[in-house]
PDB file of C-alpha atoms and ligand atoms in Angstrom:
ATOM      1  CA  MET A   1    -163.637-148.802  16.151  1.00  0.00           C
ATOM      2  CA  ALA A   2    -160.128-147.391  16.843  1.00  0.00           C
ATOM      3  CA  ILE A   3    -161.440-143.855  16.464  1.00  0.00           C
ATOM      4  CA  PHE A   4    -163.829-144.472  19.371  1.00  0.00           C
ATOM      5  CA  SER A   5    -161.094-145.940  21.603  1.00  0.00           C
ATOM      6  CA  PHE A   6    -160.888-142.709  23.603  1.00  0.00           C
ATOM      7  CA  LEU A   7    -164.528-143.148  24.708  1.00  0.00           C
ATOM      8  CA  SER A   8    -165.407-145.123  27.798  1.00  0.00           C
ATOM      9  CA  PRO A   9    -167.593-148.233  27.130  1.00  0.00           C
ATOM     10  CA  PHE A  10    -170.524-146.327  28.667  1.00  0.00           C
ATOM     11  CA  TYR A  11    -170.260-143.359  26.263  1.00  0.00           C
ATOM     12  CA  LEU A  12    -169.664-145.766  23.363  1.00  0.00           C
ATOM     13  CA  ALA A  13    -172.928-147.552  24.221  1.00  0.00           C
ATOM     14  CA  VAL A  14    -174.791-144.203  24.427  1.00  0.00           C
ATOM     15  CA  LEU A  15    -173.344-143.191  21.042  1.00  0.00           C
ATOM     16  CA  CYS A  16    -174.469-146.484  19.478  1.00  0.00           C
ATOM     17  CA  VAL A  17    -178.011-146.020  20.826  1.00  0.00           C
ATOM     18  CA  LEU A  18    -178.091-142.465  19.423  1.00  0.00           C
ATOM     19  CA  ILE A  19    -176.960-143.656  15.977  1.00  0.00           C
ATOM     20  CA  VAL A  20    -179.678-146.350  15.952  1.00  0.00           C
ATOM     21  CA  ILE A  21    -182.364-143.779  16.923  1.00  0.00           C
ATOM     22  CA  ILE A  22    -181.220-141.358  14.197  1.00  0.00           C
ATOM     23  CA  LEU A  23    -181.203-144.118  11.564  1.00  0.00           C
ATOM     24  CA  GLN A  24    -184.708-145.243  12.596  1.00  0.00           C
ATOM     25  CA  ASN A  25    -186.048-141.685  12.355  1.00  0.00           C
ATOM     26  CA  MET A  26    -184.513-141.274   8.913  1.00  0.00           C
ATOM     27  CA  LYS A  27    -186.265-144.437   7.737  1.00  0.00           C
ATOM     28  CA  LYS A  28    -189.586-143.233   9.152  1.00  0.00           C
ATOM     29  CA  SER A  29    -189.406-139.851   7.438  1.00  0.00           C
ATOM     30  CA  GLU A  30    -188.450-141.512   4.136  1.00  0.00           C
ATOM     31  CA  GLY A  31    -191.561-143.673   4.427  1.00  0.00           C
ATOM     32  CA  LYS A  32    -193.702-140.602   5.142  1.00  0.00           C
ATOM     33  CA  LYS A  33    -192.261-138.814   2.133  1.00  0.00           C
ATOM     34  CA  GLU A  34    -193.052-141.770  -0.128  1.00  0.00           C
ATOM     35  CA  LYS A  35    -196.608-141.818   1.188  1.00  0.00           C
ATOM     36  CA  GLY A  36    -196.996-138.067   0.694  1.00  0.00           C
ATOM     37  CA  GLU A  37    -195.603-138.274  -2.825  1.00  0.00           C
ATOM     38  CA  THR A  38    -198.099-140.873  -4.004  1.00  0.00           C
ATOM     39  CA  LYS A  39    -200.899-138.731  -2.605  1.00  0.00           C
ATOM     40  CA  THR A  40    -200.074-135.649  -4.621  1.00  0.00           C
ATOM     41  CA  GLU A  41    -198.959-137.462  -7.754  1.00  0.00           C
ATOM     42  CA  SER A  42    -201.600-138.055 -10.377  1.00  0.00           C
ATOM     43  CA  ARG A  43    -201.757-141.795 -10.863  1.00  0.00           C
ATOM     44  CA  PRO A  44    -203.219-144.274 -13.240  1.00  0.00           C
ATOM     45  CA  TRP A  45    -206.631-145.636 -12.288  1.00  0.00           C
ATOM     46  CA  VAL A  46    -205.284-148.101  -9.790  1.00  0.00           C
ATOM     47  CA  ASP A  47    -205.410-147.607  -6.071  1.00  0.00           C
ATOM     48  CA  GLU A  48    -206.177-150.019  -3.312  1.00  0.00           C
ATOM     49  CA  ASP A  49    -206.879-147.360  -0.679  1.00  0.00           C
ATOM     50  CA  LEU A  50    -209.976-146.245  -2.545  1.00  0.00           C
ATOM     51  CA  GLN A  51    -212.274-148.546  -0.531  1.00  0.00           C
ATOM     52  CA  ASP A  52    -212.586-146.022   2.288  1.00  0.00           C
ATOM     53  CA  SER A  53    -213.192-143.228  -0.203  1.00  0.00           C
ATOM     54  CA  THR A  54    -216.083-144.993  -1.927  1.00  0.00           C
ATOM     55  CA  GLU A  55    -217.766-145.699   1.412  1.00  0.00           C
ATOM     56  CA  LEU A  56    -217.289-142.080   2.432  1.00  0.00           C
ATOM     57  CA  LEU A  57    -218.700-140.884  -0.871  1.00  0.00           C
ATOM     58  CA  ALA A  58    -221.738-143.147  -0.613  1.00  0.00           C
ATOM     59  CA  GLU A  59    -222.369-141.926   2.928  1.00  0.00           C
ATOM     60  CA  GLU A  60    -222.143-138.303   1.803  1.00  0.00           C
ATOM     61  CA  ASP A  61    -224.510-139.080  -1.024  1.00  0.00           C
ATOM     62  CA  GLY A  62    -227.030-140.632   1.377  1.00  0.00           C
ATOM     63  CA  THR A  63    -227.652-137.107   2.694  1.00  0.00           C
ATOM     64  CA  SER A  64    -229.190-136.059  -0.622  1.00  0.00           C
ATOM     65  CA  PRO A  65    -232.780-134.766  -0.507  1.00  0.00           C
ATOM     66  CA  SER A  66    -235.554-136.895  -2.025  1.00  0.00           C
ATOM     67  CA  GLY A  67    -239.251-136.454  -2.830  1.00  0.00           C
ATOM     68  CA  ALA A  68    -241.264-137.285   0.330  1.00  0.00           C
ATOM     69  CA  HIS A  69    -238.030-138.651   1.843  1.00  0.00           C
ATOM     70  CA  THR A  70    -238.258-141.869  -0.135  1.00  0.00           C
ATOM     71  CA  GLU A  71    -234.485-142.133  -0.819  1.00  0.00           C
ATOM     72  CA  PRO A  72    -235.081-143.895  -4.142  1.00  0.00           C
ATOM     73  CA  TRP A  73    -231.473-144.771  -4.981  1.00  0.00           C
ATOM     74  CA  THR A  74    -229.065-147.674  -5.002  1.00  0.00           C
ATOM     75  CA  PHE A  75    -225.340-147.192  -5.524  1.00  0.00           C
ATOM     76  CA  VAL A  76    -223.674-150.318  -6.841  1.00  0.00           C
ATOM     77  CA  VAL A  77    -219.911-150.056  -6.377  1.00  0.00           C
ATOM     78  CA  VAL A  78    -218.112-152.531  -8.623  1.00  0.00           C
ATOM     79  CA  GLU A  79    -214.503-153.414  -7.875  1.00  0.00           C
ATOM     80  CA  ASP A  80    -214.330-157.002  -9.160  1.00  0.00           C
ATOM     81  CA  PRO A  81    -212.255-156.936 -12.393  1.00  0.00           C
ATOM     82  CA  GLU A  82    -214.341-159.723 -13.947  1.00  0.00           C
ATOM     83  CA  VAL A  83    -217.616-157.905 -13.318  1.00  0.00           C
ATOM     84  CA  LYS A  84    -216.073-154.662 -14.596  1.00  0.00           C
ATOM     85  CA  HIS A  85    -215.067-156.460 -17.776  1.00  0.00           C
ATOM     86  CA  LYS A  86    -218.548-157.930 -18.257  1.00  0.00           C
ATOM     87  CA  ILE A  87    -219.954-154.400 -17.843  1.00  0.00           C
ATOM     88  CA  ARG A  88    -217.516-153.193 -20.500  1.00  0.00           C
ATOM     89  CA  GLU A  89    -218.553-155.952 -22.899  1.00  0.00           C
ATOM     90  CA  ILE A  90    -222.251-155.090 -22.535  1.00  0.00           C
ATOM     91  CA  ILE A  91    -221.677-151.346 -22.881  1.00  0.00           C
ATOM     92  CA  GLU A  92    -219.315-151.583 -25.854  1.00  0.00           C
ATOM     93  CA  GLU A  93    -221.690-153.925 -27.663  1.00  0.00           C
ATOM     94  CA  GLU A  94    -224.691-151.611 -27.162  1.00  0.00           C
ATOM     95  CA  GLU A  95    -222.727-148.388 -27.723  1.00  0.00           C
ATOM     96  CA  GLU A  96    -221.427-149.619 -31.066  1.00  0.00           C
ATOM     97  CA  ILE A  97    -225.053-150.074 -32.188  1.00  0.00           C
ATOM     98  CA  ASN A  98    -225.888-146.655 -30.647  1.00  0.00           C
ATOM     99  CA  TYR A  99    -223.146-144.876 -32.581  1.00  0.00           C
ATOM    100  CA  ARG A 100    -223.717-146.779 -35.832  1.00  0.00           C
ATOM    101  CA  LYS A 101    -227.533-146.903 -35.889  1.00  0.00           C
ATOM    102  CA  ARG A 102    -229.574-145.581 -32.964  1.00  0.00           C
ATOM    103  CA  MET A 103    -228.148-142.113 -32.337  1.00  0.00           C
ATOM    104  CA  GLY A 104    -228.220-140.804 -35.901  1.00  0.00           C
ATOM    105  CA  ASP A 105    -225.771-138.548 -37.775  1.00  0.00           C
ATOM    106  CA  LYS A 106    -226.579-135.321 -35.921  1.00  0.00           C
ATOM    107  CA  TRP A 107    -225.916-136.734 -32.442  1.00  0.00           C
ATOM    108  CA  VAL A 108    -222.746-138.524 -33.547  1.00  0.00           C
ATOM    109  CA  ASN A 109    -221.537-135.309 -35.221  1.00  0.00           C
ATOM    110  CA  ASP A 110    -222.268-133.216 -32.109  1.00  0.00           C
ATOM    111  CA  LEU A 111    -220.057-135.593 -30.098  1.00  0.00           C
ATOM    112  CA  LYS A 112    -217.130-135.536 -32.520  1.00  0.00           C
ATOM    113  CA  ARG A 113    -215.280-132.697 -30.786  1.00  0.00           C
ATOM    114  CA  LEU A 114    -215.397-134.663 -27.495  1.00  0.00           C
ATOM    115  CA  LYS A 115    -213.762-137.643 -29.233  1.00  0.00           C
ATOM    116  CA  THR A 116    -216.009-140.237 -27.650  1.00  0.00           C
ATOM    117  CA  ASN A 117    -216.811-143.560 -29.288  1.00  0.00           C
ATOM    118  CA  TRP A 118    -217.949-147.034 -28.255  1.00  0.00           C
ATOM    119  CA  VAL A 119    -214.531-148.192 -27.033  1.00  0.00           C
ATOM    120  CA  LYS A 120    -214.592-147.753 -23.232  1.00  0.00           C
ATOM    121  CA  GLU A 121    -211.231-148.879 -21.891  1.00  0.00           C
ATOM    122  CA  TYR A 122    -211.849-147.017 -18.630  1.00  0.00           C
ATOM    123  CA  LEU A 123    -214.490-149.586 -17.686  1.00  0.00           C
ATOM    124  CA  ASP A 124    -211.629-152.047 -17.135  1.00  0.00           C
ATOM    125  CA  THR A 125    -208.962-149.683 -15.829  1.00  0.00           C
ATOM    126  CA  ALA A 126    -210.895-147.492 -13.380  1.00  0.00           C
ATOM    127  CA  PRO A 127    -210.554-149.037  -9.905  1.00  0.00           C
ATOM    128  CA  TYR A 128    -214.247-148.558  -9.199  1.00  0.00           C
ATOM    129  CA  LEU A 129    -217.383-148.251 -11.248  1.00  0.00           C
ATOM    130  CA  ILE A 130    -220.359-146.753  -9.445  1.00  0.00           C
ATOM    131  CA  LEU A 131    -223.667-147.614 -11.074  1.00  0.00           C
ATOM    132  CA  ILE A 132    -226.513-145.494  -9.777  1.00  0.00           C
ATOM    133  CA  PHE A 133    -229.971-146.999 -10.018  1.00  0.00           C
ATOM    134  CA  LYS A 134    -233.191-145.088  -9.514  1.00  0.00           C
ATOM    135  CA  GLN A 135    -235.889-147.066  -7.732  1.00  0.00           C
ATOM    136  CA  VAL A 136    -238.969-146.167  -9.742  1.00  0.00           C
ATOM    137  CA  TYR A 137    -241.076-147.483  -6.856  1.00  0.00           C
ATOM    138  CA  GLY A 138    -240.371-149.077  -3.490  1.00  0.00           C
ATOM    139  CA  ILE A 139    -241.235-152.663  -2.611  1.00  0.00           C
ATOM    140  CA  ILE A 140    -243.068-153.040   0.700  1.00  0.00           C
ATOM    141  CA  SER A 141    -244.205-156.643   0.183  1.00  0.00           C
ATOM    142  CA  ASN A 142    -244.963-159.039  -2.686  1.00  0.00           C
ATOM    143  CA  THR A 143    -248.215-157.226  -3.347  1.00  0.00           C
ATOM    144  CA  LYS A 144    -247.565-153.726  -2.017  1.00  0.00           C
ATOM    145  CA  LYS A 145    -245.545-150.987  -3.711  1.00  0.00           C
ATOM    146  CA  ARG A 146    -244.449-147.638  -2.319  1.00  0.00           C
ATOM    147  CA  THR A 147    -244.714-144.574  -4.541  1.00  0.00           C
ATOM    148  CA  HIS A 148    -241.364-142.904  -5.111  1.00  0.00           C
ATOM    149  CA  TYR A 149    -242.328-139.350  -5.986  1.00  0.00           C
ATOM    150  CA  TYR A 150    -239.945-137.492  -8.276  1.00  0.00           C
ATOM    151  CA  ASN A 151    -237.570-140.454  -8.199  1.00  0.00           C
ATOM    152  CA  GLU A 152    -235.587-139.393 -11.278  1.00  0.00           C
ATOM    153  CA  ILE A 153    -235.067-135.830 -10.029  1.00  0.00           C
ATOM    154  CA  SER A 154    -234.135-137.081  -6.547  1.00  0.00           C
ATOM    155  CA  VAL A 155    -231.560-139.546  -7.866  1.00  0.00           C
ATOM    156  CA  SER A 156    -230.182-136.953 -10.283  1.00  0.00           C
ATOM    157  CA  ILE A 157    -229.625-134.565  -7.347  1.00  0.00           C
ATOM    158  CA  ALA A 158    -227.870-137.409  -5.502  1.00  0.00           C
ATOM    159  CA  CYS A 159    -225.671-137.970  -8.557  1.00  0.00           C
ATOM    160  CA  GLY A 160    -224.764-134.271  -8.578  1.00  0.00           C
ATOM    161  CA  ILE A 161    -223.790-134.432  -4.918  1.00  0.00           C
ATOM    162  CA  LEU A 162    -221.776-137.582  -5.635  1.00  0.00           C
ATOM    163  CA  LEU A 163    -219.947-135.842  -8.499  1.00  0.00           C
ATOM    164  CA  ALA A 164    -219.031-132.960  -6.178  1.00  0.00           C
ATOM    165  CA  ALA A 165    -217.934-135.377  -3.419  1.00  0.00           C
ATOM    166  CA  ILE A 166    -215.743-137.301  -5.877  1.00  0.00           C
ATOM    167  CA  GLN A 167    -214.061-134.079  -6.983  1.00  0.00           C
ATOM    168  CA  ASN A 168    -213.663-132.876  -3.380  1.00  0.00           C
ATOM    169  CA  ALA A 169    -211.958-136.170  -2.541  1.00  0.00           C
ATOM    170  CA  GLY A 170    -209.350-135.441  -5.248  1.00  0.00           C
ATOM    171  CA  LEU A 171    -210.652-138.212  -7.483  1.00  0.00           C
ATOM    172  CA  VAL A 172    -211.896-137.971 -11.046  1.00  0.00           C
ATOM    173  CA  THR A 173    -214.842-139.367 -12.963  1.00  0.00           C
ATOM    174  CA  VAL A 174    -216.870-138.857 -16.091  1.00  0.00           C
ATOM    175  CA  THR A 175    -220.651-138.701 -16.128  1.00  0.00           C
ATOM    176  CA  THR A 176    -221.919-141.506 -18.340  1.00  0.00           C
ATOM    177  CA  THR A 177    -225.403-142.621 -19.258  1.00  0.00           C
ATOM    178  CA  PRO A 178    -224.956-145.890 -21.160  1.00  0.00           C
ATOM    179  CA  LEU A 179    -227.806-145.816 -23.648  1.00  0.00           C
ATOM    180  CA  ASN A 180    -229.876-149.021 -23.944  1.00  0.00           C
ATOM    181  CA  CYS A 181    -227.610-150.870 -21.493  1.00  0.00           C
ATOM    182  CA  GLY A 182    -229.794-150.546 -18.369  1.00  0.00           C
ATOM    183  CA  PRO A 183    -231.763-153.808 -18.579  1.00  0.00           C
ATOM    184  CA  ARG A 184    -228.688-155.986 -19.234  1.00  0.00           C
ATOM    185  CA  LEU A 185    -226.637-154.256 -16.524  1.00  0.00           C
ATOM    186  CA  ARG A 186    -229.502-154.609 -14.048  1.00  0.00           C
ATOM    187  CA  LEU A 187    -229.603-158.353 -14.685  1.00  0.00           C
ATOM    188  CA  LEU A 188    -225.813-158.676 -14.491  1.00  0.00           C
ATOM    189  CA  LEU A 189    -225.741-156.894 -11.130  1.00  0.00           C
ATOM    190  CA  GLU A 190    -228.801-158.788  -9.901  1.00  0.00           C
ATOM    191  CA  ARG A 191    -230.786-155.677  -9.121  1.00  0.00           C
ATOM    192  CA  PRO A 192    -234.563-155.967  -8.625  1.00  0.00           C
ATOM    193  CA  VAL A 193    -237.128-155.012 -11.270  1.00  0.00           C
ATOM    194  CA  ASN A 194    -238.017-151.706  -9.583  1.00  0.00           C
ATOM    195  CA  GLU A 195    -234.486-150.384 -10.245  1.00  0.00           C
ATOM    196  CA  LYS A 196    -233.457-148.679 -13.477  1.00  0.00           C
ATOM    197  CA  LEU A 197    -229.934-147.568 -14.331  1.00  0.00           C
ATOM    198  CA  LEU A 198    -229.572-143.789 -14.325  1.00  0.00           C
ATOM    199  CA  MET A 199    -225.827-143.195 -14.439  1.00  0.00           C
ATOM    200  CA  LEU A 200    -222.457-144.926 -14.406  1.00  0.00           C
ATOM    201  CA  LEU A 201    -219.433-143.211 -12.872  1.00  0.00           C
ATOM    202  CA  PRO A 202    -215.945-144.677 -13.309  1.00  0.00           C
ATOM    203  CA  VAL A 203    -213.941-143.443 -10.307  1.00  0.00           C
ATOM    204  CA  GLY A 204    -210.210-143.207  -9.750  1.00  0.00           C
ATOM    205  CA  TYR A 205    -207.223-140.914  -9.940  1.00  0.00           C
ATOM    206  CA  ALA A 206    -206.453-139.205 -13.237  1.00  0.00           C
ATOM    207  CA  SER A 207    -203.659-140.778 -15.213  1.00  0.00           C
ATOM    208  CA  LYS A 208    -200.617-138.585 -15.850  1.00  0.00           C
ATOM    209  CA  SER A 209    -201.452-138.451 -19.533  1.00  0.00           C
ATOM    210  CA  ALA A 210    -205.126-137.543 -19.023  1.00  0.00           C
ATOM    211  CA  THR A 211    -206.373-134.501 -20.906  1.00  0.00           C
ATOM    212  CA  VAL A 212    -209.753-132.758 -20.884  1.00  0.00           C
ATOM    213  CA  PRO A 213    -211.347-130.703 -23.665  1.00  0.00           C
ATOM    214  CA  ASP A 214    -210.826-126.962 -23.335  1.00  0.00           C
ATOM    215  CA  LEU A 215    -214.502-126.068 -23.218  1.00  0.00           C
ATOM    216  CA  LYS A 216    -215.786-122.528 -22.811  1.00  0.00           C
ATOM    217  CA  ARG A 217    -218.456-121.947 -20.157  1.00  0.00           C
ATOM    218  CA  LYS A 218    -221.426-119.622 -20.531  1.00  0.00           C
ATOM    219  CA  GLN A 219    -221.041-116.319 -18.685  1.00  0.00           C
ATOM    220  CA  LEU A 220    -223.000-115.670 -15.480  1.00  0.00           C
ATOM    221  CA  GLU A 221    -225.256-113.130 -17.231  1.00  0.00           C
ATOM    222  CA  ASP A 222    -226.177-115.815 -19.752  1.00  0.00           C
ATOM    223  CA  ILE A 223    -227.295-118.337 -17.142  1.00  0.00           C
ATOM    224  CA  MET A 224    -228.756-116.174 -14.355  1.00  0.00           C
ATOM    225  CA  VAL A 225    -231.760-113.911 -14.562  1.00  0.00           C
ATOM    226  CA  VAL A 226    -232.482-111.576 -11.668  1.00  0.00           C
ATOM    227  CA  VAL A 227    -236.077-110.410 -11.506  1.00  0.00           C
TER     228      VAL A 227
HETATM  229  C1  FMN B   1    -226.358-136.115 -18.343  1.00  0.00           C
HETATM  230  C2  FMN B   1    -225.018-136.412 -18.933  1.00  0.00           C
HETATM  231  C3  FMN B   1    -224.842-137.578 -19.664  1.00  0.00           C
HETATM  232  C4  FMN B   1    -223.602-137.899 -20.196  1.00  0.00           C
HETATM  233  N1  FMN B   1    -223.425-139.088 -20.840  1.00  0.00           N
HETATM  234  C5  FMN B   1    -222.207-139.435 -21.308  1.00  0.00           C
HETATM  235  C6  FMN B   1    -221.975-140.710 -21.877  1.00  0.00           C
HETATM  236  O1  FMN B   1    -222.869-141.533 -21.957  1.00  0.00           O
HETATM  237  N2  FMN B   1    -220.731-141.005 -22.293  1.00  0.00           N
HETATM  238  C7  FMN B   1    -219.707-140.121 -22.186  1.00  0.00           C
HETATM  239  O2  FMN B   1    -218.600-140.431 -22.591  1.00  0.00           O
HETATM  240  N3  FMN B   1    -219.890-138.914 -21.634  1.00  0.00           N
HETATM  241  C8  FMN B   1    -221.106-138.553 -21.189  1.00  0.00           C
HETATM  242  N4  FMN B   1    -221.294-137.342 -20.594  1.00  0.00           N
HETATM  243  C9  FMN B   1    -220.129-136.480 -20.412  1.00  0.00           C
HETATM  244  C10 FMN B   1    -220.203-135.227 -21.223  1.00  0.00           C
HETATM  245  O3  FMN B   1    -219.958-135.496 -22.557  1.00  0.00           O
HETATM  246  C11 FMN B   1    -219.134-134.309 -20.616  1.00  0.00           C
HETATM  247  O4  FMN B   1    -219.706-133.834 -19.435  1.00  0.00           O
HETATM  248  C12 FMN B   1    -218.662-133.265 -21.579  1.00  0.00           C
HETATM  249  O5  FMN B   1    -217.671-133.798 -22.316  1.00  0.00           O
HETATM  250  C13 FMN B   1    -218.020-132.113 -20.892  1.00  0.00           C
HETATM  251  O6  FMN B   1    -218.842-131.040 -20.933  1.00  0.00           O
HETATM  252  P1  FMN B   1    -219.302-130.403 -19.578  1.00  0.00           P
HETATM  253  O7  FMN B   1    -218.065-130.111 -18.795  1.00  0.00           O
HETATM  254  O8  FMN B   1    -220.060-129.208 -19.959  1.00  0.00           O
HETATM  255  O9  FMN B   1    -220.158-131.438 -18.925  1.00  0.00           O
HETATM  256  C14 FMN B   1    -222.517-137.017 -20.034  1.00  0.00           C
HETATM  257  C15 FMN B   1    -222.700-135.836 -19.279  1.00  0.00           C
HETATM  258  C16 FMN B   1    -223.922-135.549 -18.733  1.00  0.00           C
HETATM  259  C17 FMN B   1    -224.077-134.303 -17.905  1.00  0.00           C
END
């Protein structure tokens, strides 16, 4: 403190307060930087802040159009690791039979370049699994059903909007349609009999080591016809 001996106690006090303020600001900006960094960094499929995102996505999806405004969809968002693991067990068991027996050589061969198989690690590691059920009819009472016109098309449109919303939110997913798993997953998730599984979307941030196949898209003139 000898170097400050030329300052009056008043100025020394002011100097101390200034140093404290500067140090506090430095700490704050370091914290902000850390926060900003994790936002831009691609991370493994683990993130606790995703809760808000999934609610936001579901809300956005609820704006999807539906035949006769029947809104024939249910989005089951699974975050419980135990339930996710049970889902994985069911899907891997059924998918192994799919790949080995049900799908046949041609289908399995067509998938080879995409390197998919029945091992689905992402069902454990993705922070959220969204299972989209189509309600093939509505239930008004024990004896009365409501017709859900075009329920599959309506829910498929909702899934498309959800895919776009996931991408817009900076998250990643893969469209999956677990073959022959619907009935067991419906029972596991305690969904009613009028609901059938349409799609399962694992949602999270891409891991740093994630790669995607370099697929070529059709040209506009090949997909659009102007009459
Ligand atoms: C209707 C549909 C069903 C799909 N089902 C599965 C699936 O069950 N499992 C899987 O790993 N990928 C599935 N995929 C992902 C496709 O294999 C993936 O979209 C493809 O690798 C990339 O080609 P694309 O960009 O043209 O879609 C599905 C995609 C669509 C659109």
